[in-house]
mmCIF file of C-alpha atoms in Angstrom:
data_model
loop_
_atom_site.group_PDB
_atom_site.id
_atom_site.type_symbol
_atom_site.label_atom_id
_atom_site.label_comp_id
_atom_site.label_asym_id
_atom_site.label_seq_id
_atom_site.Cartn_x
_atom_site.Cartn_y
_atom_site.Cartn_z
ATOM 1 C CA UNK A 1 13.485 -56.014 80.023
ATOM 2 C CA UNK A 2 12.886 -58.894 77.657
ATOM 3 C CA UNK A 3 10.514 -60.359 80.246
ATOM 4 C CA UNK A 4 7.966 -57.569 79.647
ATOM 5 C CA UNK A 5 4.820 -58.405 77.714
ATOM 6 C CA UNK A 6 5.280 -58.275 73.934
ATOM 7 C CA UNK A 7 9.070 -57.860 74.040
ATOM 8 C CA UNK A 8 10.907 -58.921 70.875
ATOM 9 C CA UNK A 9 14.692 -59.129 71.067
ATOM 10 C CA UNK A 10 16.821 -56.893 68.843
ATOM 11 C CA UNK A 11 19.429 -58.270 66.471
ATOM 12 C CA UNK A 12 23.116 -57.325 66.061
ATOM 13 C CA UNK A 13 24.578 -55.178 67.465
ATOM 14 C CA UNK A 14 21.859 -54.919 70.097
ATOM 15 C CA UNK A 15 21.293 -58.489 71.177
ATOM 16 C CA UNK A 16 20.001 -58.798 74.718
ATOM 17 C CA UNK A 17 17.617 -55.825 74.672
ATOM 18 C CA UNK A 18 14.169 -55.291 73.191
ATOM 19 C CA UNK A 19 13.672 -54.112 69.614
ATOM 20 C CA UNK A 20 10.057 -53.353 70.472
ATOM 21 C CA UNK A 21 7.203 -54.331 72.768
ATOM 22 C CA UNK A 22 4.628 -55.197 70.124
ATOM 23 C CA UNK A 23 3.894 -51.840 68.483
ATOM 24 C CA UNK A 24 6.999 -49.858 67.450
ATOM 25 C CA UNK A 25 4.983 -47.139 65.648
ATOM 26 C CA UNK A 26 2.967 -46.424 68.795
ATOM 27 C CA UNK A 27 6.179 -46.434 70.829
ATOM 28 C CA UNK A 28 7.590 -43.747 68.511
ATOM 29 C CA UNK A 29 4.482 -41.600 68.879
ATOM 30 C CA UNK A 30 4.600 -41.824 72.661
ATOM 31 C CA UNK A 31 8.314 -40.983 72.582
ATOM 32 C CA UNK A 32 7.558 -37.799 70.620
ATOM 33 C CA UNK A 33 5.138 -36.624 73.316
ATOM 34 C CA UNK A 34 6.723 -37.650 76.617
ATOM 35 C CA UNK A 35 9.734 -39.371 78.068
ATOM 36 C CA UNK A 36 9.908 -43.123 77.699
ATOM 37 C CA UNK A 37 12.272 -45.736 79.086
ATOM 38 C CA UNK A 38 14.577 -47.436 76.593
ATOM 39 C CA UNK A 39 16.590 -50.445 77.724
ATOM 40 C CA UNK A 40 20.183 -49.951 76.551
ATOM 41 C CA UNK A 41 21.687 -52.359 79.046
ATOM 42 C CA UNK A 42 23.755 -53.936 76.263
ATOM 43 C CA UNK A 43 26.073 -50.897 76.249
ATOM 44 C CA UNK A 44 29.446 -51.056 77.957
ATOM 45 C CA UNK A 45 30.076 -49.216 81.242
ATOM 46 C CA UNK A 46 33.541 -48.186 82.425
ATOM 47 C CA UNK A 47 34.480 -46.455 85.680
ATOM 48 C CA UNK A 48 37.784 -44.619 86.123
ATOM 49 C CA UNK A 49 39.035 -43.490 89.518
ATOM 50 C CA UNK A 50 42.221 -41.904 90.825
ATOM 51 C CA UNK A 51 43.470 -38.326 91.164
ATOM 52 C CA UNK A 52 45.094 -38.292 87.709
ATOM 53 C CA UNK A 53 42.025 -39.531 85.821
ATOM 54 C CA UNK A 54 40.942 -36.281 84.116
ATOM 55 C CA UNK A 55 44.383 -35.100 83.010
ATOM 56 C CA UNK A 56 45.068 -38.636 81.778
ATOM 57 C CA UNK A 57 41.843 -38.849 79.765
ATOM 58 C CA UNK A 58 42.542 -35.348 78.446
ATOM 59 C CA UNK A 59 45.791 -36.640 76.927
ATOM 60 C CA UNK A 60 44.188 -39.730 75.379
ATOM 61 C CA UNK A 61 40.934 -38.434 73.897
ATOM 62 C CA UNK A 62 39.760 -35.748 71.486
ATOM 63 C CA UNK A 63 37.868 -33.818 74.168
ATOM 64 C CA UNK A 64 38.964 -31.158 76.670
ATOM 65 C CA UNK A 65 38.298 -32.868 80.015
ATOM 66 C CA UNK A 66 41.235 -31.746 82.153
ATOM 67 C CA UNK A 67 38.973 -29.433 84.155
ATOM 68 C CA UNK A 68 35.668 -31.158 83.561
ATOM 69 C CA UNK A 69 33.136 -29.859 86.069
ATOM 70 C CA UNK A 70 31.312 -32.481 88.151
ATOM 71 C CA UNK A 71 28.001 -33.372 86.535
ATOM 72 C CA UNK A 72 28.907 -32.098 83.052
ATOM 73 C CA UNK A 73 28.355 -34.607 80.243
ATOM 74 C CA UNK A 74 30.720 -34.693 77.281
ATOM 75 C CA UNK A 75 31.315 -36.811 74.223
ATOM 76 C CA UNK A 76 34.857 -37.802 73.309
ATOM 77 C CA UNK A 77 36.650 -39.961 70.760
ATOM 78 C CA UNK A 78 39.580 -42.314 70.900
ATOM 79 C CA UNK A 79 41.286 -42.196 67.499
ATOM 80 C CA UNK A 80 43.988 -44.352 65.958
ATOM 81 C CA UNK A 81 47.313 -42.782 64.874
ATOM 82 C CA UNK A 82 45.813 -41.986 61.446
ATOM 83 C CA UNK A 83 42.891 -40.103 63.013
ATOM 84 C CA UNK A 84 40.324 -42.831 62.349
ATOM 85 C CA UNK A 85 37.539 -43.423 64.845
ATOM 86 C CA UNK A 86 38.082 -46.302 67.273
ATOM 87 C CA UNK A 87 35.779 -45.508 70.219
ATOM 88 C CA UNK A 88 33.029 -42.994 70.922
ATOM 89 C CA UNK A 89 32.676 -42.189 74.628
ATOM 90 C CA UNK A 90 29.852 -40.542 76.527
ATOM 91 C CA UNK A 91 31.260 -39.505 79.899
ATOM 92 C CA UNK A 92 30.541 -37.631 83.100
ATOM 93 C CA UNK A 93 32.653 -37.005 86.188
ATOM 94 C CA UNK A 94 31.056 -36.936 89.629
ATOM 95 C CA UNK A 95 34.013 -35.413 91.470
ATOM 96 C CA UNK A 96 35.482 -38.744 92.543
ATOM 97 C CA UNK A 97 35.121 -40.957 89.449
ATOM 98 C CA UNK A 98 34.657 -40.647 85.717
ATOM 99 C CA UNK A 99 31.862 -42.739 84.230
ATOM 100 C CA UNK A 100 31.844 -43.758 80.551
ATOM 101 C CA UNK A 101 29.432 -45.685 78.391
ATOM 102 C CA UNK A 102 30.252 -47.024 74.947
ATOM 103 C CA UNK A 103 28.782 -49.060 72.106
ATOM 104 C CA UNK A 104 27.929 -52.749 72.688
ATOM 105 C CA UNK A 105 30.829 -55.206 72.404
ATOM 106 C CA UNK A 106 33.494 -52.465 72.680
ATOM 107 C CA UNK A 107 34.045 -51.939 76.422
ATOM 108 C CA UNK A 108 36.700 -54.640 76.829
ATOM 109 C CA UNK A 109 38.786 -53.312 73.946
ATOM 110 C CA UNK A 110 38.566 -49.781 75.347
ATOM 111 C CA UNK A 111 39.428 -50.914 78.880
ATOM 112 C CA UNK A 112 42.403 -52.897 77.555
ATOM 113 C CA UNK A 113 43.651 -49.839 75.667
ATOM 114 C CA UNK A 114 43.226 -47.571 78.683
ATOM 115 C CA UNK A 115 45.038 -50.013 80.950
ATOM 116 C CA UNK A 116 47.909 -50.210 78.468
ATOM 117 C CA UNK A 117 48.309 -46.419 78.754
ATOM 118 C CA UNK A 118 48.323 -46.121 82.556
ATOM 119 C CA UNK A 119 52.103 -46.199 83.038
ATOM 120 C CA UNK A 120 52.866 -44.697 86.475
ATOM 121 C CA UNK A 121 49.748 -42.544 86.718
ATOM 122 C CA UNK A 122 47.317 -42.778 89.623
ATOM 123 C CA UNK A 123 44.299 -44.177 87.789
ATOM 124 C CA UNK A 124 42.218 -47.338 88.015
ATOM 125 C CA UNK A 125 40.050 -48.667 85.188
ATOM 126 C CA UNK A 126 37.062 -50.929 85.869
ATOM 127 C CA UNK A 127 34.911 -52.552 83.195
ATOM 128 C CA UNK A 128 31.523 -52.755 84.938
ATOM 129 C CA UNK A 129 29.522 -53.841 81.887
ATOM 130 C CA UNK A 130 26.627 -56.015 83.033
ATOM 131 C CA UNK A 131 27.211 -55.189 86.693
ATOM 132 C CA UNK A 132 25.873 -51.708 85.950
ATOM 133 C CA UNK A 133 23.715 -50.923 82.914
ATOM 134 C CA UNK A 134 22.361 -47.994 80.914
ATOM 135 C CA UNK A 135 18.703 -47.020 81.290
ATOM 136 C CA UNK A 136 17.817 -44.240 78.849
ATOM 137 C CA UNK A 137 14.968 -41.760 79.188
ATOM 138 C CA UNK A 138 14.259 -40.623 75.640
ATOM 139 C CA UNK A 139 11.907 -37.908 74.479
ATOM 140 C CA UNK A 140 11.210 -34.289 75.458
ATOM 141 C CA UNK A 141 13.656 -33.285 78.184
ATOM 142 C CA UNK A 142 12.105 -30.061 79.478
ATOM 143 C CA UNK A 143 14.270 -27.006 78.980
ATOM 144 C CA UNK A 144 16.228 -26.868 75.742
ATOM 145 C CA UNK A 145 19.795 -28.136 76.020
ATOM 146 C CA UNK A 146 22.448 -25.785 74.665
ATOM 147 C CA UNK A 147 25.733 -26.822 73.051
ATOM 148 C CA UNK A 148 28.517 -24.825 74.778
ATOM 149 C CA UNK A 149 31.625 -23.780 72.877
ATOM 150 C CA UNK A 150 34.476 -26.244 72.749
ATOM 151 C CA UNK A 151 32.389 -29.269 71.849
ATOM 152 C CA UNK A 152 31.013 -30.093 75.272
ATOM 153 C CA UNK A 153 27.454 -31.172 75.823
ATOM 154 C CA UNK A 154 25.414 -30.133 78.802
ATOM 155 C CA UNK A 155 22.315 -28.381 80.020
ATOM 156 C CA UNK A 156 21.848 -24.707 80.636
ATOM 157 C CA UNK A 157 19.160 -25.430 83.220
ATOM 158 C CA UNK A 158 18.494 -27.887 85.983
ATOM 159 C CA UNK A 159 17.419 -31.317 84.735
ATOM 160 C CA UNK A 160 13.953 -32.562 85.552
ATOM 161 C CA UNK A 161 13.438 -34.703 88.621
ATOM 162 C CA UNK A 162 14.089 -38.370 87.941
ATOM 163 C CA UNK A 163 12.259 -41.163 89.721
ATOM 164 C CA UNK A 164 14.816 -43.619 91.081
ATOM 165 C CA UNK A 165 17.664 -41.269 90.131
ATOM 166 C CA UNK A 166 18.957 -41.594 93.674
ATOM 167 C CA UNK A 167 19.751 -45.194 92.813
ATOM 168 C CA UNK A 168 21.828 -44.175 89.790
ATOM 169 C CA UNK A 169 25.612 -44.390 89.999
ATOM 170 C CA UNK A 170 25.769 -41.587 87.422
ATOM 171 C CA UNK A 171 23.435 -39.454 85.312
ATOM 172 C CA UNK A 172 24.352 -38.177 81.839
ATOM 173 C CA UNK A 173 22.415 -35.419 80.084
ATOM 174 C CA UNK A 174 22.145 -34.781 76.371
ATOM 175 C CA UNK A 175 19.840 -32.935 73.973
ATOM 176 C CA UNK A 176 17.739 -36.044 73.302
ATOM 177 C CA UNK A 177 18.301 -38.379 76.247
ATOM 178 C CA UNK A 178 19.013 -38.755 79.914
ATOM 179 C CA UNK A 179 21.172 -41.813 80.566
ATOM 180 C CA UNK A 180 21.122 -43.403 84.012
ATOM 181 C CA UNK A 181 23.834 -45.849 85.066
ATOM 182 C CA UNK A 182 21.997 -48.213 87.379
ATOM 183 C CA UNK A 183 22.050 -51.724 88.761
ATOM 184 C CA UNK A 184 20.101 -54.166 86.552
ATOM 185 C CA UNK A 185 17.328 -54.595 89.132
ATOM 186 C CA UNK A 186 16.534 -50.857 88.959
ATOM 187 C CA UNK A 187 15.156 -51.351 85.429
ATOM 188 C CA UNK A 188 11.934 -52.785 86.807
ATOM 189 C CA UNK A 189 11.331 -49.742 89.023
ATOM 190 C CA UNK A 190 11.923 -47.389 86.096
ATOM 191 C CA UNK A 191 9.627 -49.447 83.857
ATOM 192 C CA UNK A 192 6.877 -48.983 86.442
ATOM 193 C CA UNK A 193 7.365 -45.195 86.335
ATOM 194 C CA UNK A 194 7.692 -44.667 82.556
ATOM 195 C CA UNK A 195 6.152 -46.087 79.398
ATOM 196 C CA UNK A 196 8.651 -48.314 77.614
ATOM 197 C CA UNK A 197 9.911 -48.169 74.042
ATOM 198 C CA UNK A 198 12.264 -50.466 72.183
ATOM 199 C CA UNK A 199 15.352 -49.754 70.149
ATOM 200 C CA UNK A 200 13.413 -49.684 66.865
ATOM 201 C CA UNK A 201 11.659 -46.531 68.040
ATOM 202 C CA UNK A 202 14.830 -45.084 69.540
ATOM 203 C CA UNK A 203 16.883 -45.738 66.404
ATOM 204 C CA UNK A 204 14.229 -44.259 64.117
ATOM 205 C CA UNK A 205 14.269 -41.043 66.162
ATOM 206 C CA UNK A 206 18.070 -40.991 66.175
ATOM 207 C CA UNK A 207 18.289 -41.374 62.400
ATOM 208 C CA UNK A 208 15.653 -38.663 61.895
ATOM 209 C CA UNK A 209 17.827 -36.390 64.057
ATOM 210 C CA UNK A 210 20.796 -37.091 61.720
ATOM 211 C CA UNK A 211 22.870 -38.486 64.589
ATOM 212 C CA UNK A 212 25.407 -41.103 63.458
ATOM 213 C CA UNK A 213 25.971 -44.174 65.582
ATOM 214 C CA UNK A 214 29.578 -45.364 65.685
ATOM 215 C CA UNK A 215 29.894 -48.932 64.473
ATOM 216 C CA UNK A 216 26.711 -48.702 62.411
ATOM 217 C CA UNK A 217 27.189 -45.440 60.514
ATOM 218 C CA UNK A 218 30.985 -45.598 60.601
ATOM 219 C CA UNK A 219 33.613 -48.103 59.516
ATOM 220 C CA UNK A 220 37.312 -48.727 60.091
ATOM 221 C CA UNK A 221 38.220 -45.790 57.802
ATOM 222 C CA UNK A 222 35.931 -43.133 59.278
ATOM 223 C CA UNK A 223 37.439 -39.837 60.425
ATOM 224 C CA UNK A 224 35.415 -37.452 62.651
ATOM 225 C CA UNK A 225 34.804 -34.830 59.953
ATOM 226 C CA UNK A 226 32.979 -37.347 57.742
ATOM 227 C CA UNK A 227 30.138 -37.877 60.213
ATOM 228 C CA UNK A 228 29.912 -34.452 61.860
ATOM 229 C CA UNK A 229 31.463 -35.411 65.199
ATOM 230 C CA UNK A 230 33.852 -32.453 65.124
ATOM 231 C CA UNK A 231 31.288 -30.140 66.735
ATOM 232 C CA UNK A 232 30.206 -32.467 69.527
ATOM 233 C CA UNK A 233 33.136 -34.768 70.363
ATOM 234 C CA UNK A 234 36.333 -32.942 69.348
ATOM 235 C CA UNK A 235 37.909 -29.919 71.022
ATOM 236 C CA UNK A 236 39.999 -28.074 68.450
ATOM 237 C CA UNK A 237 42.003 -25.957 70.916
ATOM 238 C CA UNK A 238 43.632 -28.513 73.182
ATOM 239 C CA UNK A 239 46.968 -30.258 73.391
ATOM 240 C CA UNK A 240 48.213 -33.258 71.485
ATOM 241 C CA UNK A 241 46.394 -36.595 71.421
ATOM 242 C CA UNK A 242 46.623 -39.603 69.159
ATOM 243 C CA UNK A 243 45.204 -38.811 65.713
ATOM 244 C CA UNK A 244 45.171 -35.043 66.252
ATOM 245 C CA UNK A 245 47.381 -34.380 63.212
ATOM 246 C CA UNK A 246 44.755 -35.757 60.830
ATOM 247 C CA UNK A 247 41.950 -33.837 62.537
ATOM 248 C CA UNK A 248 43.898 -30.571 62.384
ATOM 249 C CA UNK A 249 44.960 -31.075 58.763
ATOM 250 C CA UNK A 250 41.417 -31.704 57.556
ATOM 251 C CA UNK A 251 39.985 -28.899 59.641
ATOM 252 C CA UNK A 252 42.479 -26.291 58.506
ATOM 253 C CA UNK A 253 43.376 -27.092 54.908
ATOM 254 C CA UNK A 254 41.518 -30.145 53.602
ATOM 255 C CA UNK A 255 38.266 -32.032 53.214
ATOM 256 C CA UNK A 256 37.297 -35.537 54.342
ATOM 257 C CA UNK A 257 36.924 -38.113 51.551
ATOM 258 C CA UNK A 258 33.319 -38.971 52.449
ATOM 259 C CA UNK A 259 30.261 -37.271 53.913
ATOM 260 C CA UNK A 260 27.216 -38.373 55.898
ATOM 261 C CA UNK A 261 23.792 -38.160 54.221
ATOM 262 C CA UNK A 262 20.227 -38.753 55.376
ATOM 263 C CA UNK A 263 18.477 -41.107 52.969
ATOM 264 C CA UNK A 264 14.757 -40.665 52.309
ATOM 265 C CA UNK A 265 13.975 -44.133 51.011
ATOM 266 C CA UNK A 266 11.303 -45.060 48.499
ATOM 267 C CA UNK A 267 8.316 -46.123 50.581
ATOM 268 C CA UNK A 268 6.923 -48.324 47.834
ATOM 269 C CA UNK A 269 9.708 -50.816 48.495
ATOM 270 C CA UNK A 270 8.695 -53.345 51.127
ATOM 271 C CA UNK A 271 12.165 -53.579 52.654
ATOM 272 C CA UNK A 272 14.924 -51.532 54.207
ATOM 273 C CA UNK A 273 18.477 -51.548 52.832
ATOM 274 C CA UNK A 274 20.752 -53.809 54.816
ATOM 275 C CA UNK A 275 23.622 -52.444 56.858
ATOM 276 C CA UNK A 276 26.867 -52.258 54.910
ATOM 277 C CA UNK A 277 25.287 -52.662 51.471
ATOM 278 C CA UNK A 278 26.354 -50.413 48.573
ATOM 279 C CA UNK A 279 24.982 -46.991 47.734
ATOM 280 C CA UNK A 280 25.151 -46.513 43.981
ATOM 281 C CA UNK A 281 24.244 -44.052 41.269
ATOM 282 C CA UNK A 282 21.563 -44.904 38.717
ATOM 283 C CA UNK A 283 24.200 -46.347 36.382
ATOM 284 C CA UNK A 284 25.436 -48.744 39.047
ATOM 285 C CA UNK A 285 28.563 -46.802 40.070
ATOM 286 C CA UNK A 286 29.302 -47.487 43.738
ATOM 287 C CA UNK A 287 29.624 -44.254 45.728
ATOM 288 C CA UNK A 288 29.146 -45.293 49.355
ATOM 289 C CA UNK A 289 27.650 -47.649 51.906
ATOM 290 C CA UNK A 290 24.440 -47.859 53.936
ATOM 291 C CA UNK A 291 24.654 -47.434 57.703
ATOM 292 C CA UNK A 292 21.476 -47.429 59.798
ATOM 293 C CA UNK A 293 17.948 -47.692 58.403
ATOM 294 C CA UNK A 294 14.530 -47.600 60.071
ATOM 295 C CA UNK A 295 10.849 -46.898 59.524
ATOM 296 C CA UNK A 296 9.925 -43.579 61.080
ATOM 297 C CA UNK A 297 6.299 -43.137 62.103
ATOM 298 C CA UNK A 298 6.026 -39.779 60.274
ATOM 299 C CA UNK A 299 8.899 -39.648 57.781
ATOM 300 C CA UNK A 300 8.543 -43.202 56.527
ATOM 301 C CA UNK A 301 11.627 -45.305 55.688
ATOM 302 C CA UNK A 302 14.862 -43.397 56.316
ATOM 303 C CA UNK A 303 18.532 -44.197 56.720
ATOM 304 C CA UNK A 304 22.015 -42.813 57.057
ATOM 305 C CA UNK A 305 24.831 -43.442 54.623
ATOM 306 C CA UNK A 306 28.407 -42.468 53.872
ATOM 307 C CA UNK A 307 29.036 -41.345 50.284
ATOM 308 C CA UNK A 308 31.995 -39.910 48.445
ATOM 309 C CA UNK A 309 32.427 -36.185 48.992
ATOM 310 C CA UNK A 310 32.264 -35.546 45.239
ATOM 311 C CA UNK A 311 28.789 -37.076 44.769
ATOM 312 C CA UNK A 312 26.430 -34.249 43.651
ATOM 313 C CA UNK A 313 24.103 -33.260 46.490
ATOM 314 C CA UNK A 314 20.986 -33.335 44.285
ATOM 315 C CA UNK A 315 21.433 -36.720 42.625
ATOM 316 C CA UNK A 316 19.075 -39.614 43.444
ATOM 317 C CA UNK A 317 20.843 -42.613 44.924
ATOM 318 C CA UNK A 318 20.135 -46.326 45.183
ATOM 319 C CA UNK A 319 20.646 -47.772 48.662
ATOM 320 C CA UNK A 320 20.918 -51.548 48.335
ATOM 321 C CA UNK A 321 18.796 -51.093 45.212
ATOM 322 C CA UNK A 322 16.156 -48.958 46.960
ATOM 323 C CA UNK A 323 15.743 -45.478 45.404
ATOM 324 C CA UNK A 324 16.683 -42.775 47.886
ATOM 325 C CA UNK A 325 16.712 -38.990 47.872
ATOM 326 C CA UNK A 326 19.669 -37.657 49.807
ATOM 327 C CA UNK A 327 19.593 -34.876 52.361
ATOM 328 C CA UNK A 328 22.950 -33.283 53.175
ATOM 329 C CA UNK A 329 24.143 -33.771 56.751
ATOM 330 C CA UNK A 330 27.863 -33.137 56.241
ATOM 331 C CA UNK A 331 28.401 -30.718 53.338
ATOM 332 C CA UNK A 332 30.944 -31.448 50.590
ATOM 333 C CA UNK A 333 33.110 -28.544 51.778
ATOM 334 C CA UNK A 334 33.370 -29.860 55.373
ATOM 335 C CA UNK A 335 36.816 -29.265 56.814
ATOM 336 C CA UNK A 336 38.737 -26.165 55.945
ATOM 337 C CA UNK A 337 37.071 -24.524 58.989
ATOM 338 C CA UNK A 338 33.547 -25.228 57.691
ATOM 339 C CA UNK A 339 31.365 -26.106 60.677
ATOM 340 C CA UNK A 340 28.913 -29.003 60.749
ATOM 341 C CA UNK A 341 26.442 -28.628 63.590
ATOM 342 C CA UNK A 342 24.163 -31.508 64.549
ATOM 343 C CA UNK A 343 21.591 -29.949 66.841
ATOM 344 C CA UNK A 344 18.072 -30.389 68.048
ATOM 345 C CA UNK A 345 16.794 -27.858 65.504
ATOM 346 C CA UNK A 346 17.927 -30.214 62.742
ATOM 347 C CA UNK A 347 15.118 -32.593 63.669
ATOM 348 C CA UNK A 348 12.128 -32.473 61.297
ATOM 349 C CA UNK A 349 9.383 -30.399 62.892
ATOM 350 C CA UNK A 350 6.521 -32.451 64.354
ATOM 351 C CA UNK A 351 2.857 -31.548 63.989
ATOM 352 C CA UNK A 352 1.734 -28.463 65.931
ATOM 353 C CA UNK A 353 1.475 -29.027 69.652
ATOM 354 C CA UNK A 354 4.035 -31.837 69.708
ATOM 355 C CA UNK A 355 7.627 -32.003 70.795
ATOM 356 C CA UNK A 356 9.600 -34.582 68.909
ATOM 357 C CA UNK A 357 12.591 -36.524 70.151
#
């Protein structure tokens, strides 16, 4: 939707979609009050068909999907043999096919991995990135979404009616978004039905909700416990999958080496810390790295970072030199059966009469 009036293109990793449409603060305010359309057509889309698809994905991912009910949305992870995060999947099955969307620039690598694991099973993997795209409705979603046991994500009530939803190949529901997998030309119809917001507004709301984004708030060493994905994307009572040994060891007897924090950045600084820059103590000791950062229309400049588990929870940090108070997202005692729950009620409360993304 870069052809819309005022559109400014986003930078890495979101090239090809709009950062904003001229007024990101207004876009955030509108998003807090009603659903808006966010163009996330840069995300990868994968379709898996065949009668063995669910049992096959069950064996490859961290989630319990062997008996996934049609229409139920789940998050899942593909881990490496050491339990480190490689891919974060949002998926839904429609009874005949499983639909997945993933971070920009990662669909080919995931499809290649999946194809390498097919063996003699009756599955077909199609990378449809660009042919089909993600249109996200972000904002209040009607009835509150509940997080069922076992790490699945779905709705306890019927979703609201969606204009042009009949044109969607798949619909995925979450506590903050409704993702439609549509043909690129359907974006224009949705933009006529909803106000639009860019990724600056979407990312600010995501950071305020303490939701990590793989690839931005993670690195090649990240394990699920460090960023709180255990509750939403890992099923702890399922059979073996690659990386499960590390997950089980941390969950039962250990602690992850790092933890996710929300950074409340000093608003007097006229800049945001850059992605990947150091988080230090006042004496210059490096204790972590900056992930995402944004200017929130109510909270001011905020960010997410990964810091060493042993960093005191009340110490002031410097994020790329910007003073930052830390708010605990993943506690230092995570693992060892300590739960970390990232839910809608973790979002800072908006002014009376408003519902915030």
